[in-house]
Amino acid sequence: MPGYAPALIVDWLREQGHNVEVVYNPSKSTRGQREKFFPIYSHWLNTKHLIRTTKLLARKLPELEFDLAIAPDTALALGIVALKRKRLVKKTVYWRLDYYPKKYPGPANWIYQAAEALALVWSDEIWSISSLLDKKVRKSLKRHLKKTIHVPYLLPKIPNLWPTDLRKDTVVWLGTDLDGGESRYLAQTAVARAAVIGKDYRRGVGLTVADYSNPNYVQTEEQLQKTLDTAKIGLAIYKPEKGSCKYYSDPGRIKHYLAHGLPVIVTKVAPIWRQIDLKGAGIVVEWDPDSIAEAINIILTNWGWYSKNARELGETFLVSDKWIKL
């Protein structure tokens, strides 16, 4: 089970007294990288590893039967269905962490879509990381909504808030440069414009970038926590593009903004924008520097109110049996 979101669930289940076995995927294989279907090949290797590992465990413990198996990946979901047919698993859950219609280029995407369709049909239960209120998410699930529950990216704890007087008028962008740096450049432009109010007054607004995809902006965990503790606004300005994975995802960085009391400036891409707008936990903007600059100044002028709402929304995503219903 790769990634932070599944690891959090594993830790929480163990804290609740459940016996949990974790099958880690092998590191990304270099075999077949030149092949046309390499992404699918890599998923197949992981699924094969899952089935083989579980069978070996069953040989050591002949009476073994798991009450529940959770797979955070389409191919692995098919793998645990196979284990159920071998009577090694009673109930299967496909946790839909990483879905979008055009995940891979060319024919590899047809195979992915076919596997996704089978995983939805054969899994006993589906967990959707994105809200089921979103039209795009509902449409992608079609007739499987009855067995689907919303299990979002969750938080292990809510940090203590730093006093307001220790915070700077800083905007944080926990983005990536995977879009060629467009969003980062947009953030820089917007912050520069937000700093200028009228002709004679300049506000001291700064921008902090923490980006794991760019070595120039990487921060340690300690540095990142301090950045979030001392800032005032979080940016989630994803570019509206047809077919973008962000329309179906639930970016964890937004939850961390909220947990630290940072109001979020967000575009209408990540499904959580509706909750942010409804709660008053930030401002929904266009993908435009002037729109973002205006939102920055509005929030800084009434920061206490927006921060309180952001914190309250963040607290609703604390991991608990409210979300994880076994």
Tab-separated table of C-alpha atoms in Angstrom:
chain	number	residue	atom	x	y	z
A	1	MET	CA	0.000	0.000	0.000
A	2	PRO	CA	1.957	3.036	-1.204
A	3	GLY	CA	1.429	6.626	-0.199
A	4	TYR	CA	0.595	8.650	2.886
A	5	ALA	CA	-3.198	8.219	2.823
A	6	PRO	CA	-3.175	4.385	3.078
A	7	ALA	CA	-0.393	4.438	5.692
A	8	LEU	CA	-2.520	6.700	7.884
A	9	ILE	CA	-5.449	4.281	7.703
A	10	VAL	CA	-3.154	1.366	8.596
A	11	ASP	CA	-1.861	3.191	11.691
A	12	TRP	CA	-5.378	4.130	12.775
A	13	LEU	CA	-6.711	0.577	12.361
A	14	ARG	CA	-3.861	-0.766	14.490
A	15	GLU	CA	-4.604	1.840	17.166
A	16	GLN	CA	-8.198	0.553	17.204
A	17	GLY	CA	-6.901	-2.941	18.031
A	18	HIS	CA	-7.195	-4.571	14.597
A	19	ASN	CA	-4.575	-7.008	13.336
A	20	VAL	CA	-3.332	-5.479	10.087
A	21	GLU	CA	-0.997	-6.998	7.511
A	22	VAL	CA	0.497	-4.629	4.939
A	23	VAL	CA	1.766	-5.806	1.560
A	24	TYR	CA	4.108	-3.195	0.145
A	25	ASN	CA	4.512	-2.880	-3.595
A	26	PRO	CA	8.000	-3.595	-4.888
A	27	SER	CA	9.947	-0.537	-5.950
A	28	LYS	CA	9.200	0.562	-9.493
A	29	SER	CA	10.593	-1.997	-11.860
A	30	THR	CA	13.024	-0.928	-14.572
A	31	ARG	CA	12.151	-4.009	-16.607
A	32	GLY	CA	10.128	-3.253	-19.679
A	33	GLN	CA	10.447	0.519	-19.427
A	34	ARG	CA	10.941	0.719	-23.154
A	35	GLU	CA	7.771	-1.212	-23.750
A	36	LYS	CA	4.636	0.534	-24.978
A	37	PHE	CA	2.571	-0.804	-22.081
A	38	PHE	CA	5.100	-0.182	-19.308
A	39	PRO	CA	2.619	1.529	-16.904
A	40	ILE	CA	0.274	-1.461	-17.144
A	41	TYR	CA	3.220	-3.852	-16.875
A	42	SER	CA	4.289	-2.182	-13.626
A	43	HIS	CA	0.762	-2.523	-12.168
A	44	TRP	CA	0.688	-6.178	-13.185
A	45	LEU	CA	3.982	-6.811	-11.351
A	46	ASN	CA	2.574	-5.226	-8.185
A	47	THR	CA	-0.607	-7.306	-8.371
A	48	LYS	CA	1.392	-10.485	-8.942
A	49	HIS	CA	3.519	-9.602	-5.893
A	50	LEU	CA	0.375	-9.058	-3.766
A	51	ILE	CA	-1.136	-12.440	-4.662
A	52	ARG	CA	2.132	-14.327	-4.222
A	53	THR	CA	2.872	-12.713	-0.841
A	54	THR	CA	-0.617	-13.433	0.504
A	55	LYS	CA	-0.487	-17.055	-0.648
A	56	LEU	CA	2.870	-17.533	1.083
A	57	LEU	CA	1.385	-16.099	4.269
A	58	ALA	CA	-1.581	-18.463	3.964
A	59	ARG	CA	0.736	-21.469	3.705
A	60	LYS	CA	2.339	-20.516	7.010
A	61	LEU	CA	-1.081	-19.965	8.595
A	62	PRO	CA	-3.490	-22.513	7.045
A	63	GLU	CA	-6.506	-21.124	8.940
A	64	LEU	CA	-5.838	-17.608	7.724
A	65	GLU	CA	-8.725	-15.613	6.272
A	66	PHE	CA	-8.732	-11.829	6.250
A	67	ASP	CA	-11.988	-10.130	7.216
A	68	LEU	CA	-11.191	-7.200	4.957
A	69	ALA	CA	-8.724	-6.330	2.199
A	70	ILE	CA	-8.269	-2.736	1.026
A	71	ALA	CA	-6.580	-1.938	-2.280
A	72	PRO	CA	-5.690	1.668	-3.193
A	73	ASP	CA	-5.077	0.859	-6.839
A	74	THR	CA	-7.147	-0.527	-9.721
A	75	ALA	CA	-4.928	-3.504	-10.512
A	76	LEU	CA	-4.494	-4.359	-6.824
A	77	ALA	CA	-8.284	-4.248	-6.423
A	78	LEU	CA	-8.509	-7.041	-8.993
A	79	GLY	CA	-5.783	-8.856	-7.060
A	80	ILE	CA	-7.745	-8.889	-3.796
A	81	VAL	CA	-10.845	-10.049	-5.694
A	82	ALA	CA	-8.767	-13.035	-6.830
A	83	LEU	CA	-7.753	-13.647	-3.203
A	84	LYS	CA	-11.407	-13.608	-2.168
A	85	ARG	CA	-12.137	-16.332	-4.705
A	86	LYS	CA	-9.327	-18.331	-3.100
A	87	ARG	CA	-11.176	-17.821	0.219
A	88	LEU	CA	-8.328	-15.829	1.716
A	89	VAL	CA	-10.428	-12.657	2.034
A	90	LYS	CA	-14.050	-12.182	3.152
A	91	LYS	CA	-14.665	-8.630	1.925
A	92	THR	CA	-12.881	-6.490	-0.663
A	93	VAL	CA	-12.636	-2.698	-0.756
A	94	TYR	CA	-11.368	-0.716	-3.725
A	95	TRP	CA	-10.138	2.647	-2.427
A	96	ARG	CA	-10.303	4.871	-5.482
A	97	LEU	CA	-7.366	7.151	-4.750
A	98	ASP	CA	-6.058	7.974	-8.172
A	99	TYR	CA	-8.736	7.909	-10.873
A	100	TYR	CA	-9.037	10.075	-13.949
A	101	PRO	CA	-10.247	9.313	-17.480
A	102	LYS	CA	-6.930	9.823	-19.319
A	103	LYS	CA	-4.437	8.356	-16.895
A	104	TYR	CA	-2.086	6.947	-19.517
A	105	PRO	CA	-1.337	7.861	-23.127
A	106	GLY	CA	-2.528	5.720	-26.016
A	107	PRO	CA	-3.632	2.073	-25.795
A	108	ALA	CA	-2.402	1.685	-22.198
A	109	ASN	CA	-5.330	3.847	-21.123
A	110	TRP	CA	-7.847	1.452	-22.730
A	111	ILE	CA	-6.463	-1.372	-20.599
A	112	TYR	CA	-6.583	0.834	-17.501
A	113	GLN	CA	-10.216	1.800	-18.158
A	114	ALA	CA	-11.196	-1.847	-18.668
A	115	ALA	CA	-9.477	-2.820	-15.398
A	116	GLU	CA	-11.187	0.090	-13.608
A	117	ALA	CA	-14.593	-1.076	-14.864
A	118	LEU	CA	-13.970	-4.612	-13.563
A	119	ALA	CA	-12.693	-3.340	-10.204
A	120	LEU	CA	-15.878	-1.313	-9.740
A	121	VAL	CA	-18.097	-4.295	-10.589
A	122	TRP	CA	-16.295	-6.991	-8.605
A	123	SER	CA	-15.315	-5.101	-5.422
A	124	ASP	CA	-17.701	-5.527	-2.483
A	125	GLU	CA	-17.317	-1.882	-1.507
A	126	ILE	CA	-15.824	1.233	-3.085
A	127	TRP	CA	-14.219	4.079	-1.178
A	128	SER	CA	-14.060	7.343	-3.092
A	129	ILE	CA	-11.396	9.818	-2.028
A	130	SER	CA	-13.409	12.605	-3.680
A	131	SER	CA	-16.805	13.833	-2.563
A	132	LEU	CA	-19.796	12.007	-4.007
A	133	LEU	CA	-21.552	15.359	-4.329
A	134	ASP	CA	-19.305	16.206	-7.260
A	135	LYS	CA	-21.032	15.619	-10.608
A	136	LYS	CA	-17.890	14.379	-12.368
A	137	VAL	CA	-17.170	11.875	-9.605
A	138	ARG	CA	-20.773	10.601	-9.551
A	139	LYS	CA	-20.823	10.233	-13.327
A	140	SER	CA	-17.594	8.221	-13.280
A	141	LEU	CA	-19.074	5.804	-10.706
A	142	LYS	CA	-22.391	5.428	-12.570
A	143	ARG	CA	-24.417	2.501	-11.222
A	144	HIS	CA	-21.969	1.689	-8.409
A	145	LEU	CA	-22.978	4.591	-6.163
A	146	LYS	CA	-25.017	2.371	-3.822
A	147	LYS	CA	-21.917	0.516	-2.670
A	148	THR	CA	-19.672	3.604	-2.581
A	149	ILE	CA	-18.796	5.665	0.487
A	150	HIS	CA	-16.741	8.832	0.741
A	151	VAL	CA	-13.382	8.222	2.448
A	152	PRO	CA	-11.288	11.338	1.777
A	153	TYR	CA	-7.669	12.159	2.419
A	154	LEU	CA	-7.653	12.297	6.225
A	155	LEU	CA	-5.489	13.924	8.869
A	156	PRO	CA	-3.815	12.060	11.769
A	157	LYS	CA	-4.071	15.054	14.097
A	158	ILE	CA	-4.891	18.748	14.229
A	159	PRO	CA	-1.783	20.791	15.160
A	160	ASN	CA	-1.745	23.532	17.763
A	161	LEU	CA	-2.255	26.970	16.234
A	162	TRP	CA	0.510	29.534	16.373
A	163	PRO	CA	-0.533	32.975	17.702
A	164	THR	CA	-1.567	35.469	15.045
A	165	ASP	CA	1.208	37.909	15.987
A	166	LEU	CA	3.822	35.258	15.101
A	167	ARG	CA	2.424	34.841	11.611
A	168	LYS	CA	3.550	36.856	8.619
A	169	ASP	CA	1.475	38.032	5.665
A	170	THR	CA	2.798	35.057	3.722
A	171	VAL	CA	1.081	33.011	1.040
A	172	VAL	CA	2.111	29.339	0.710
A	173	TRP	CA	2.115	27.369	-2.533
A	174	LEU	CA	2.541	23.623	-1.954
A	175	GLY	CA	2.261	22.919	-5.632
A	176	THR	CA	4.345	21.164	-8.221
A	177	ASP	CA	6.204	22.229	-11.330
A	178	LEU	CA	4.680	19.327	-13.239
A	179	ASP	CA	2.655	21.843	-15.263
A	180	GLY	CA	5.840	23.501	-16.457
A	181	GLY	CA	5.824	25.949	-13.576
A	182	GLU	CA	2.731	27.813	-14.832
A	183	SER	CA	0.912	27.725	-11.486
A	184	ARG	CA	4.001	28.846	-9.586
A	185	TYR	CA	4.533	31.773	-11.954
A	186	LEU	CA	0.855	32.662	-11.582
A	187	ALA	CA	1.232	32.627	-7.783
A	188	GLN	CA	4.308	34.859	-7.943
A	189	THR	CA	2.529	37.361	-10.193
A	190	ALA	CA	-0.608	37.413	-8.024
A	191	VAL	CA	1.334	37.950	-4.788
A	192	ALA	CA	3.306	40.805	-6.357
A	193	ARG	CA	0.047	42.474	-7.407
A	194	ALA	CA	-1.584	41.874	-4.018
A	195	ALA	CA	1.296	43.701	-2.336
A	196	VAL	CA	0.432	46.923	-4.166
A	197	ILE	CA	-2.746	48.611	-2.908
A	198	GLY	CA	-3.583	51.886	-4.601
A	199	LYS	CA	-0.775	54.249	-5.563
A	200	ASP	CA	0.841	55.027	-2.244
A	201	TYR	CA	0.536	51.923	-0.075
A	202	ARG	CA	2.390	48.626	-0.364
A	203	ARG	CA	1.482	45.617	1.737
A	204	GLY	CA	4.323	43.309	2.786
A	205	VAL	CA	2.949	40.126	1.244
A	206	GLY	CA	5.413	37.297	0.672
A	207	LEU	CA	5.281	33.937	-1.112
A	208	THR	CA	6.766	30.683	0.158
A	209	VAL	CA	7.042	27.792	-2.295
A	210	ALA	CA	7.465	24.210	-1.081
A	211	ASP	CA	7.521	21.826	-4.020
A	212	TYR	CA	8.667	18.202	-3.948
A	213	SER	CA	8.914	18.095	-7.772
A	214	ASN	CA	11.544	20.854	-7.918
A	215	PRO	CA	14.829	20.410	-5.992
A	216	ASN	CA	15.102	24.196	-5.592
A	217	TYR	CA	11.990	24.271	-3.402
A	218	VAL	CA	12.178	21.058	-1.365
A	219	GLN	CA	11.645	21.437	2.394
A	220	THR	CA	12.188	19.013	5.238
A	221	GLU	CA	9.155	17.961	7.279
A	222	GLU	CA	10.217	20.312	10.086
A	223	GLN	CA	10.644	23.236	7.675
A	224	LEU	CA	7.286	22.521	6.079
A	225	GLN	CA	5.473	22.495	9.426
A	226	LYS	CA	7.053	25.834	10.361
A	227	THR	CA	6.059	27.255	6.966
A	228	LEU	CA	2.434	26.276	7.564
A	229	ASP	CA	2.493	27.469	11.178
A	230	THR	CA	3.745	30.950	10.326
A	231	ALA	CA	1.878	31.677	7.068
A	232	LYS	CA	-1.601	33.132	6.589
A	233	ILE	CA	-2.948	31.792	3.276
A	234	GLY	CA	-2.667	28.535	1.329
A	235	LEU	CA	-2.854	28.431	-2.468
A	236	ALA	CA	-4.546	25.609	-4.392
A	237	ILE	CA	-4.645	27.259	-7.805
A	238	TYR	CA	-4.872	24.237	-10.086
A	239	LYS	CA	-5.222	25.084	-13.759
A	240	PRO	CA	-8.659	24.266	-15.213
A	241	GLU	CA	-7.819	21.839	-18.006
A	242	LYS	CA	-10.066	19.305	-19.652
A	243	GLY	CA	-9.153	15.816	-18.461
A	244	SER	CA	-7.049	17.023	-15.508
A	245	CYS	CA	-6.684	14.440	-12.741
A	246	LYS	CA	-7.328	17.173	-10.160
A	247	TYR	CA	-11.037	17.215	-11.075
A	248	TYR	CA	-11.291	13.726	-9.539
A	249	SER	CA	-8.675	13.930	-6.780
A	250	ASP	CA	-8.640	15.169	-3.210
A	251	PRO	CA	-5.292	16.963	-2.752
A	252	GLY	CA	-3.932	16.323	0.727
A	253	ARG	CA	-2.085	19.645	0.819
A	254	ILE	CA	-5.436	21.477	1.021
A	255	LYS	CA	-6.328	19.530	4.181
A	256	HIS	CA	-3.009	20.533	5.745
A	257	TYR	CA	-3.667	24.184	4.939
A	258	LEU	CA	-7.028	23.941	6.694
A	259	ALA	CA	-5.648	22.081	9.716
A	260	HIS	CA	-3.094	24.860	10.259
A	261	GLY	CA	-5.814	27.502	10.082
A	262	LEU	CA	-4.812	28.749	6.633
A	263	PRO	CA	-7.709	30.005	4.510
A	264	VAL	CA	-7.436	28.494	1.035
A	265	ILE	CA	-7.528	30.307	-2.287
A	266	VAL	CA	-8.742	27.646	-4.691
A	267	THR	CA	-9.810	27.307	-8.313
A	268	LYS	CA	-12.892	25.309	-9.343
A	269	VAL	CA	-10.894	22.150	-9.976
A	270	ALA	CA	-10.317	20.020	-6.850
A	271	PRO	CA	-13.804	18.914	-5.672
A	272	ILE	CA	-13.254	20.315	-2.167
A	273	TRP	CA	-13.654	23.869	-3.536
A	274	ARG	CA	-17.400	23.609	-2.880
A	275	GLN	CA	-16.894	22.880	0.822
A	276	ILE	CA	-14.362	25.697	1.143
A	277	ASP	CA	-16.786	28.113	-0.498
A	278	LEU	CA	-19.777	26.968	1.565
A	279	LYS	CA	-17.891	27.115	4.876
A	280	GLY	CA	-16.184	30.439	4.189
A	281	ALA	CA	-12.827	28.696	4.675
A	282	GLY	CA	-11.287	30.562	1.768
A	283	ILE	CA	-12.162	32.123	-1.572
A	284	VAL	CA	-12.854	30.478	-4.931
A	285	VAL	CA	-11.054	32.287	-7.760
A	286	GLU	CA	-10.492	32.222	-11.494
A	287	TRP	CA	-7.115	31.069	-12.812
A	288	ASP	CA	-6.057	34.677	-13.147
A	289	PRO	CA	-3.512	36.800	-11.212
A	290	ASP	CA	-5.909	39.698	-10.594
A	291	SER	CA	-8.602	37.388	-9.186
A	292	ILE	CA	-6.052	35.745	-6.885
A	293	ALA	CA	-4.521	39.076	-5.816
A	294	GLU	CA	-7.954	40.410	-4.877
A	295	ALA	CA	-8.691	37.267	-2.839
A	296	ILE	CA	-5.367	37.611	-0.983
A	297	ASN	CA	-6.211	41.141	0.130
A	298	ILE	CA	-9.779	40.244	1.112
A	299	ILE	CA	-8.558	37.389	3.327
A	300	LEU	CA	-5.736	39.397	4.927
A	301	THR	CA	-8.218	42.158	5.773
A	302	ASN	CA	-10.508	39.706	7.600
A	303	TRP	CA	-8.031	36.933	8.359
A	304	GLY	CA	-9.356	35.901	11.785
A	305	TRP	CA	-12.805	34.996	10.455
A	306	TYR	CA	-11.495	33.047	7.474
A	307	SER	CA	-8.884	31.255	9.604
A	308	LYS	CA	-11.489	30.145	12.153
A	309	ASN	CA	-13.654	28.692	9.371
A	310	ALA	CA	-10.659	26.973	7.776
A	311	ARG	CA	-9.670	25.343	11.057
A	312	GLU	CA	-13.229	24.123	11.679
A	313	LEU	CA	-13.401	22.576	8.209
A	314	GLY	CA	-9.994	20.939	8.694
A	315	GLU	CA	-11.141	19.338	11.961
A	316	THR	CA	-13.908	17.476	10.114
A	317	PHE	CA	-11.235	15.476	8.248
A	318	LEU	CA	-9.591	14.000	11.340
A	319	VAL	CA	-9.327	10.221	10.941
A	320	SER	CA	-12.115	8.466	12.868
A	321	ASP	CA	-14.876	5.867	12.576
A	322	LYS	CA	-17.016	8.624	11.108
A	323	TRP	CA	-15.146	7.939	7.869
A	324	ILE	CA	-13.828	4.394	8.281
A	325	LYS	CA	-16.860	2.148	8.704
A	326	LEU	CA	-15.778	-1.489	8.825
